[in-house]
Coordinates of N, CA and C in Angstrom, one line a residue:
M1 N -1.1 0.7 33.6 CA -1.4 0.9 33.2 C -1.6 -0.7 33.2
M2 N -1.9 -1.4 31.9 CA -2.4 -2.4 32.3 C -1.4 -3.9 32.3
H3 N -1.6 -4.6 33.0 CA -0.6 -6.4 32.6 C -1.0 -6.4 31.5
P4 N 0.4 -6.5 32.1 CA 1.1 -7.1 29.9 C -0.3 -8.5 29.5
K5 N -0.1 -9.6 30.8 CA -1.4 -11.0 30.4 C -3.2 -10.1 29.3
A6 N -2.9 -9.2 30.2 CA -4.2 -8.3 29.6 C -4.4 -8.1 28.7
L7 N -3.6 -7.4 28.3 CA -3.6 -6.7 26.7 C -2.8 -7.7 26.0
Q8 N -2.7 -8.6 26.4 CA -1.8 -9.1 25.1 C -3.1 -10.6 25.0
L9 N -5.0 -10.8 26.3 CA -5.6 -11.3 25.5 C -6.4 -10.1 24.7
V10 N -6.4 -9.2 25.2 CA -6.8 -7.7 24.4 C -6.5 -7.6 22.6
E11 N -5.6 -8.2 22.9 CA -5.3 -8.5 21.2 C -4.5 -9.0 20.3
L12 N -4.9 -10.7 21.0 CA -5.9 -12.1 21.6 C -6.7 -11.5 19.7
L13 N -7.5 -11.2 20.6 CA -9.0 -11.9 20.4 C -9.5 -10.5 20.2
W14 N -8.9 -9.5 19.6 CA -8.7 -8.7 18.7 C -8.2 -8.1 17.4
E15 N -7.6 -9.4 17.2 CA -6.7 -10.2 15.4 C -8.0 -10.3 15.5
K16 N -8.7 -11.6 16.7 CA -9.9 -12.0 15.9 C -11.3 -11.3 15.2
I17 N -11.7 -10.5 16.2 CA -12.4 -9.1 15.8 C -12.1 -8.4 14.8
I18 N -11.3 -8.1 14.1 CA -11.3 -7.3 13.3 C -11.3 -8.2 12.3
L19 N -11.8 -8.9 11.8 CA -11.8 -10.0 10.9 C -13.5 -10.3 10.1
L20 N -14.1 -9.1 11.6 CA -15.2 -9.7 11.4 C -15.7 -8.7 10.0
D21 N -17.5 -8.5 10.3 CA -17.9 -7.1 9.2 C -17.6 -6.3 9.9
D22 N -18.0 -4.4 9.4 CA -18.7 -4.0 10.3 C -19.5 -3.8 11.0
I23 N -21.0 -4.3 10.4 CA -21.4 -4.0 11.0 C -21.4 -4.9 12.7
R24 N -20.8 -6.0 12.5 CA -20.5 -6.4 13.7 C -19.7 -6.3 15.3
I25 N -18.8 -5.6 13.5 CA -17.9 -4.7 14.9 C -18.2 -3.6 16.4
S26 N -19.4 -3.7 15.3 CA -19.7 -2.2 15.9 C -21.1 -2.7 17.4
M27 N -21.7 -3.9 17.0 CA -21.9 -4.4 17.3 C -22.0 -5.2 19.1
L28 N -20.2 -5.5 19.0 CA -18.9 -6.4 19.6 C -19.1 -5.3 20.6
I29 N -18.3 -3.9 19.7 CA -18.4 -2.7 20.7 C -19.3 -2.0 21.0
G30 N -20.5 -1.4 20.4 CA -21.0 -0.6 21.0 C -22.3 -1.4 22.2
K31 N -23.3 -0.6 22.1 CA -24.3 -1.2 23.6 C -24.5 -1.9 23.4
P32 N -24.4 -3.0 24.9 CA -24.1 -2.2 26.2 C -23.3 -0.9 27.0
G33 N -22.1 -1.7 26.8 CA -20.7 -1.5 27.5 C -19.8 -0.2 27.1
R34 N -20.2 -0.5 25.4 CA -19.4 0.8 24.8 C -18.0 0.7 25.3
L35 N -17.8 -0.4 24.8 CA -15.8 -0.8 25.6 C -15.4 0.2 25.3
I36 N -14.8 1.0 23.8 CA -14.1 2.1 23.3 C -14.5 3.5 24.6
F37 N -15.5 3.8 24.8 CA -15.7 5.0 25.1 C -15.8 3.7 26.9
V38 N -15.9 3.4 27.8 CA -15.7 3.6 28.7 C -14.0 3.3 29.3
A39 N -13.2 2.8 28.0 CA -12.0 3.2 28.3 C -11.4 4.4 28.2
A40 N -11.9 5.1 27.0 CA -11.5 6.4 26.9 C -11.9 6.8 28.4
E41 N -13.0 6.8 28.9 CA -13.2 8.0 30.5 C -13.0 7.7 31.5
Q42 N -11.3 6.1 31.5 CA -10.6 5.8 32.9 C -9.3 6.2 32.5
G43 N -8.3 6.7 31.3 CA -8.1 6.5 30.7 C -7.1 6.2 29.9
N44 N -7.0 4.9 28.8 CA -6.8 3.5 29.2 C -6.4 3.7 27.7
D45 N -5.4 4.3 28.6 CA -4.6 4.2 26.6 C -3.9 3.5 25.4
E46 N -4.0 1.9 26.5 CA -2.3 1.3 25.7 C -4.1 0.3 24.8
L47 N -5.0 0.0 26.2 CA -5.9 -0.6 24.9 C -6.4 0.7 24.1
L48 N -7.3 1.0 24.0 CA -7.5 2.2 23.2 C -6.6 2.1 22.1
S49 N -5.2 2.2 22.0 CA -4.3 2.9 21.1 C -4.0 1.1 20.4
K50 N -4.3 -0.1 20.7 CA -3.8 -0.8 20.0 C -5.0 -1.1 20.0
L51 N -6.5 -0.6 20.0 CA -6.9 -0.8 19.3 C -7.7 -0.4 17.8
I52 N -6.5 0.9 17.8 CA -6.9 1.0 16.8 C -6.4 1.5 15.6
H53 N -4.8 1.0 16.0 CA -4.3 0.0 15.0 C -4.4 -0.5 14.5
G54 N -5.2 -1.8 15.0 CA -5.8 -3.1 14.4 C -7.2 -2.4 13.2
Y55 N -8.2 -1.3 13.8 CA -9.0 -1.1 13.4 C -9.7 0.6 13.3
P56 N -8.8 1.4 12.4 CA -8.8 3.2 12.6 C -9.3 4.1 12.5
D57 N -11.4 3.1 12.1 CA -12.3 3.5 12.0 C -12.6 3.7 13.4
L58 N -12.1 3.0 15.0 CA -13.1 3.0 15.6 C -12.9 5.1 15.7
I59 N -12.5 5.7 15.9 CA -11.9 7.4 16.0 C -13.1 7.2 15.3
F60 N -13.4 6.9 15.0 CA -14.8 7.7 13.6 C -16.2 7.2 14.2
K61 N -15.8 6.3 15.5 CA -16.9 6.5 16.2 C -17.8 6.8 17.7
V62 N -19.6 7.7 17.9 CA -19.2 8.0 19.0 C -20.4 7.5 19.5
N63 N -21.1 7.8 21.1 CA -21.0 7.9 21.6 C -22.6 8.5 21.7
D64 N -23.9 8.5 22.6 CA -24.7 8.3 22.9 C -24.7 9.9 22.7
D65 N -24.2 10.5 23.0 CA -23.7 11.7 23.5 C -22.8 13.2 21.9
G66 N -22.6 12.3 21.6 CA -21.6 12.5 19.9 C -20.9 13.0 20.2
Y67 N -20.3 12.6 21.5 CA -18.3 12.1 21.5 C -17.6 10.9 20.6
T68 N -16.7 11.5 20.0 CA -15.7 10.3 19.7 C -14.8 10.2 21.1
I69 N -14.4 8.6 20.9 CA -12.8 8.9 22.4 C -12.4 10.1 22.6
F70 N -11.7 11.2 21.5 CA -10.5 11.7 21.8 C -12.2 13.1 22.3
H71 N -12.8 13.4 22.5 CA -13.9 13.9 23.2 C -14.1 13.4 25.2
V72 N -14.8 12.2 25.0 CA -15.0 12.0 26.3 C -13.4 12.0 27.3
A73 N -11.9 12.2 26.1 CA -10.7 11.3 26.8 C -11.1 13.0 27.4
V74 N -11.5 14.5 26.1 CA -10.4 14.9 27.2 C -12.2 16.0 27.6
L75 N -12.8 16.0 27.7 CA -13.8 16.1 28.7 C -13.7 15.2 30.4
N76 N -12.4 14.2 30.7 CA -11.8 13.5 31.7 C -11.1 13.9 31.4
R77 N -9.8 14.6 30.5 CA -9.2 15.3 31.4 C -7.5 13.9 31.0
H78 N -7.5 13.9 29.9 CA -6.9 12.5 29.6 C -6.0 13.0 28.4
E79 N -5.0 12.9 28.9 CA -3.8 13.4 27.4 C -3.5 12.4 26.8
R80 N -2.7 11.7 27.3 CA -2.5 10.3 26.8 C -3.6 10.1 25.9
I81 N -4.6 10.0 25.8 CA -5.5 9.6 24.4 C -6.1 10.0 24.0
F82 N -6.4 11.8 24.7 CA -6.1 13.2 23.3 C -4.8 12.8 22.2
N83 N -3.5 12.1 23.0 CA -2.1 12.6 21.9 C -2.8 11.5 20.7
L84 N -3.3 9.7 21.3 CA -3.6 9.2 20.4 C -3.7 9.5 19.0
I85 N -4.4 10.5 18.9 CA -4.6 11.8 17.5 C -3.7 11.8 16.3
Y86 N -2.5 12.6 17.1 CA -1.8 12.7 16.3 C -1.4 11.5 14.9
E87 N -1.5 10.5 15.6 CA -1.4 9.4 14.9 C -2.9 9.2 13.7
T88 N -3.7 9.9 13.4 CA -4.7 9.6 12.7 C -4.5 10.4 11.0
G89 N -3.2 11.3 11.5 CA -3.1 12.5 10.2 C -3.6 14.0 10.9
S90 N -4.2 13.8 9.2 CA -5.0 15.3 8.8 C -6.5 15.1 9.7
I91 N -7.3 13.3 9.7 CA -8.7 13.9 10.5 C -8.5 13.7 11.0
K92 N -7.8 13.9 12.5 CA -7.4 15.3 13.8 C -8.5 16.2 13.6
D93 N -8.2 16.7 12.4 CA -8.9 17.9 11.7 C -10.6 18.4 11.7
V94 N -11.2 17.0 11.6 CA -11.7 16.4 11.2 C -12.8 16.7 13.3
I95 N -12.4 15.5 13.3 CA -12.6 15.0 15.0 C -12.3 16.6 15.6
V96 N -11.7 17.4 15.4 CA -11.2 18.8 16.3 C -13.2 19.0 16.1
A97 N -12.7 19.3 15.1 CA -14.1 20.3 14.3 C -15.4 18.8 14.8
M98 N -15.8 18.8 15.1 CA -17.0 17.7 15.0 C -17.5 18.2 16.4
E99 N -19.4 18.0 16.6 CA -20.4 18.6 17.1 C -20.7 18.0 18.4
D100 N -21.8 18.8 19.0 CA -22.3 17.9 20.0 C -23.6 18.7 19.9
E101 N -24.6 17.5 20.4 CA -26.4 18.0 19.4 C -26.0 20.4 20.6
Q102 N -25.4 20.6 21.7 CA -25.4 21.8 22.1 C -24.0 22.8 21.0
Q103 N -23.9 22.0 20.3 CA -23.4 22.9 19.3 C -21.4 23.1 19.7
N104 N -21.1 22.1 20.9 CA -19.7 22.4 20.6 C -18.5 20.8 20.8
N105 N -17.5 22.4 20.0 CA -16.4 21.4 19.6 C -15.9 20.6 20.8
I106 N -14.4 20.0 20.7 CA -13.9 20.0 21.1 C -13.3 21.1 22.1
L107 N -13.4 22.2 21.7 CA -13.1 23.6 22.7 C -12.9 23.1 24.1
H108 N -14.9 23.8 23.3 CA -15.6 23.7 23.9 C -15.7 22.7 25.2
L109 N -15.4 21.6 25.1 CA -16.1 20.6 26.3 C -13.9 21.3 27.2
A110 N -13.3 20.7 26.6 CA -11.2 21.4 27.1 C -11.5 22.5 28.1
A111 N -12.9 23.2 28.1 CA -13.0 24.5 29.0 C -14.0 24.1 30.4
K112 N -15.1 22.8 29.9 CA -15.7 22.5 31.0 C -14.4 22.5 31.8
L113 N -15.2 22.8 32.7 CA -15.0 21.6 34.7 C -14.7 20.4 34.3
P114 N -13.3 19.6 34.7 CA -13.2 18.2 34.5 C -13.6 17.2 36.2
P115 N -14.3 16.1 35.9 CA -14.7 15.5 36.4 C -13.5 15.7 38.8
S116 N -15.0 16.3 39.2 CA -14.3 16.4 40.8 C -12.8 15.1 41.2
N117 N -13.3 13.9 40.4 CA -11.8 12.9 40.9 C -10.8 13.2 40.1
R118 N -10.8 14.0 38.5 CA -9.6 14.8 38.1 C -9.0 15.8 38.5
L119 N -10.1 16.8 39.4 CA -9.3 18.1 40.0 C -8.6 17.7 41.3
K120 N -8.3 16.3 41.8 CA -7.9 16.1 43.2 C -6.6 15.7 42.7
I121 N -6.4 15.4 41.9 CA -5.4 14.7 41.4 C -4.1 15.7 41.9
L122 N -4.3 16.8 40.8 CA -3.2 18.5 41.6 C -3.7 19.1 42.2
S123 N -3.2 19.9 43.1 CA -3.8 20.7 44.3 C -3.8 22.5 43.9
G124 N -3.9 22.6 43.7 CA -5.1 24.4 43.9 C -5.2 24.4 42.0
A125 N -5.6 25.6 41.9 CA -6.2 25.4 40.7 C -4.6 26.3 39.2
A126 N -3.3 26.7 39.7 CA -2.5 27.2 39.2 C -1.7 26.3 38.3
L127 N -1.9 24.6 39.3 CA -1.5 23.6 38.9 C -2.1 23.0 37.6
Q128 N -3.4 22.9 38.4 CA -4.6 22.0 38.1 C -4.4 22.9 36.2
L129 N -4.3 24.1 36.2 CA -4.5 24.7 34.7 C -3.0 24.7 34.1
Q130 N -1.4 24.6 35.2 CA -0.5 24.2 34.7 C -0.5 22.8 33.4
R131 N -0.9 21.7 34.9 CA -1.3 20.4 34.4 C -1.8 19.7 32.5
E132 N -2.5 21.1 32.5 CA -3.4 21.8 31.5 C -3.2 21.7 30.6
K133 N -2.6 22.6 30.6 CA -1.4 23.5 29.0 C -0.7 23.1 28.3

């Protein structure tokens, strides 16, 4: 969980950022840090929820691999971030159907073996499958 003061700082900064035009916002969240994708990879659902509520177009931003934050969350098994997709309404169907360069959609990514640091969270394959269910 984010420290309350850190989350408050992010909220204040984000209020100023969303006043900018789309090009400037994209530049700020884009390269080199790719803020939203690092947050998705690390499982920071609180930050992403705040950012999405302030600027819903973030759900359509893709990284160099053609992945949205939801794709990155699935690859890294962060279900709380993926569950934010339900707040997007009917847009979730578009995101789920998106494909990368190898024509993999989000279901293909879910079938991949998660990163080793996520495998160590649960012991045993059966518990891992039960958790992902």
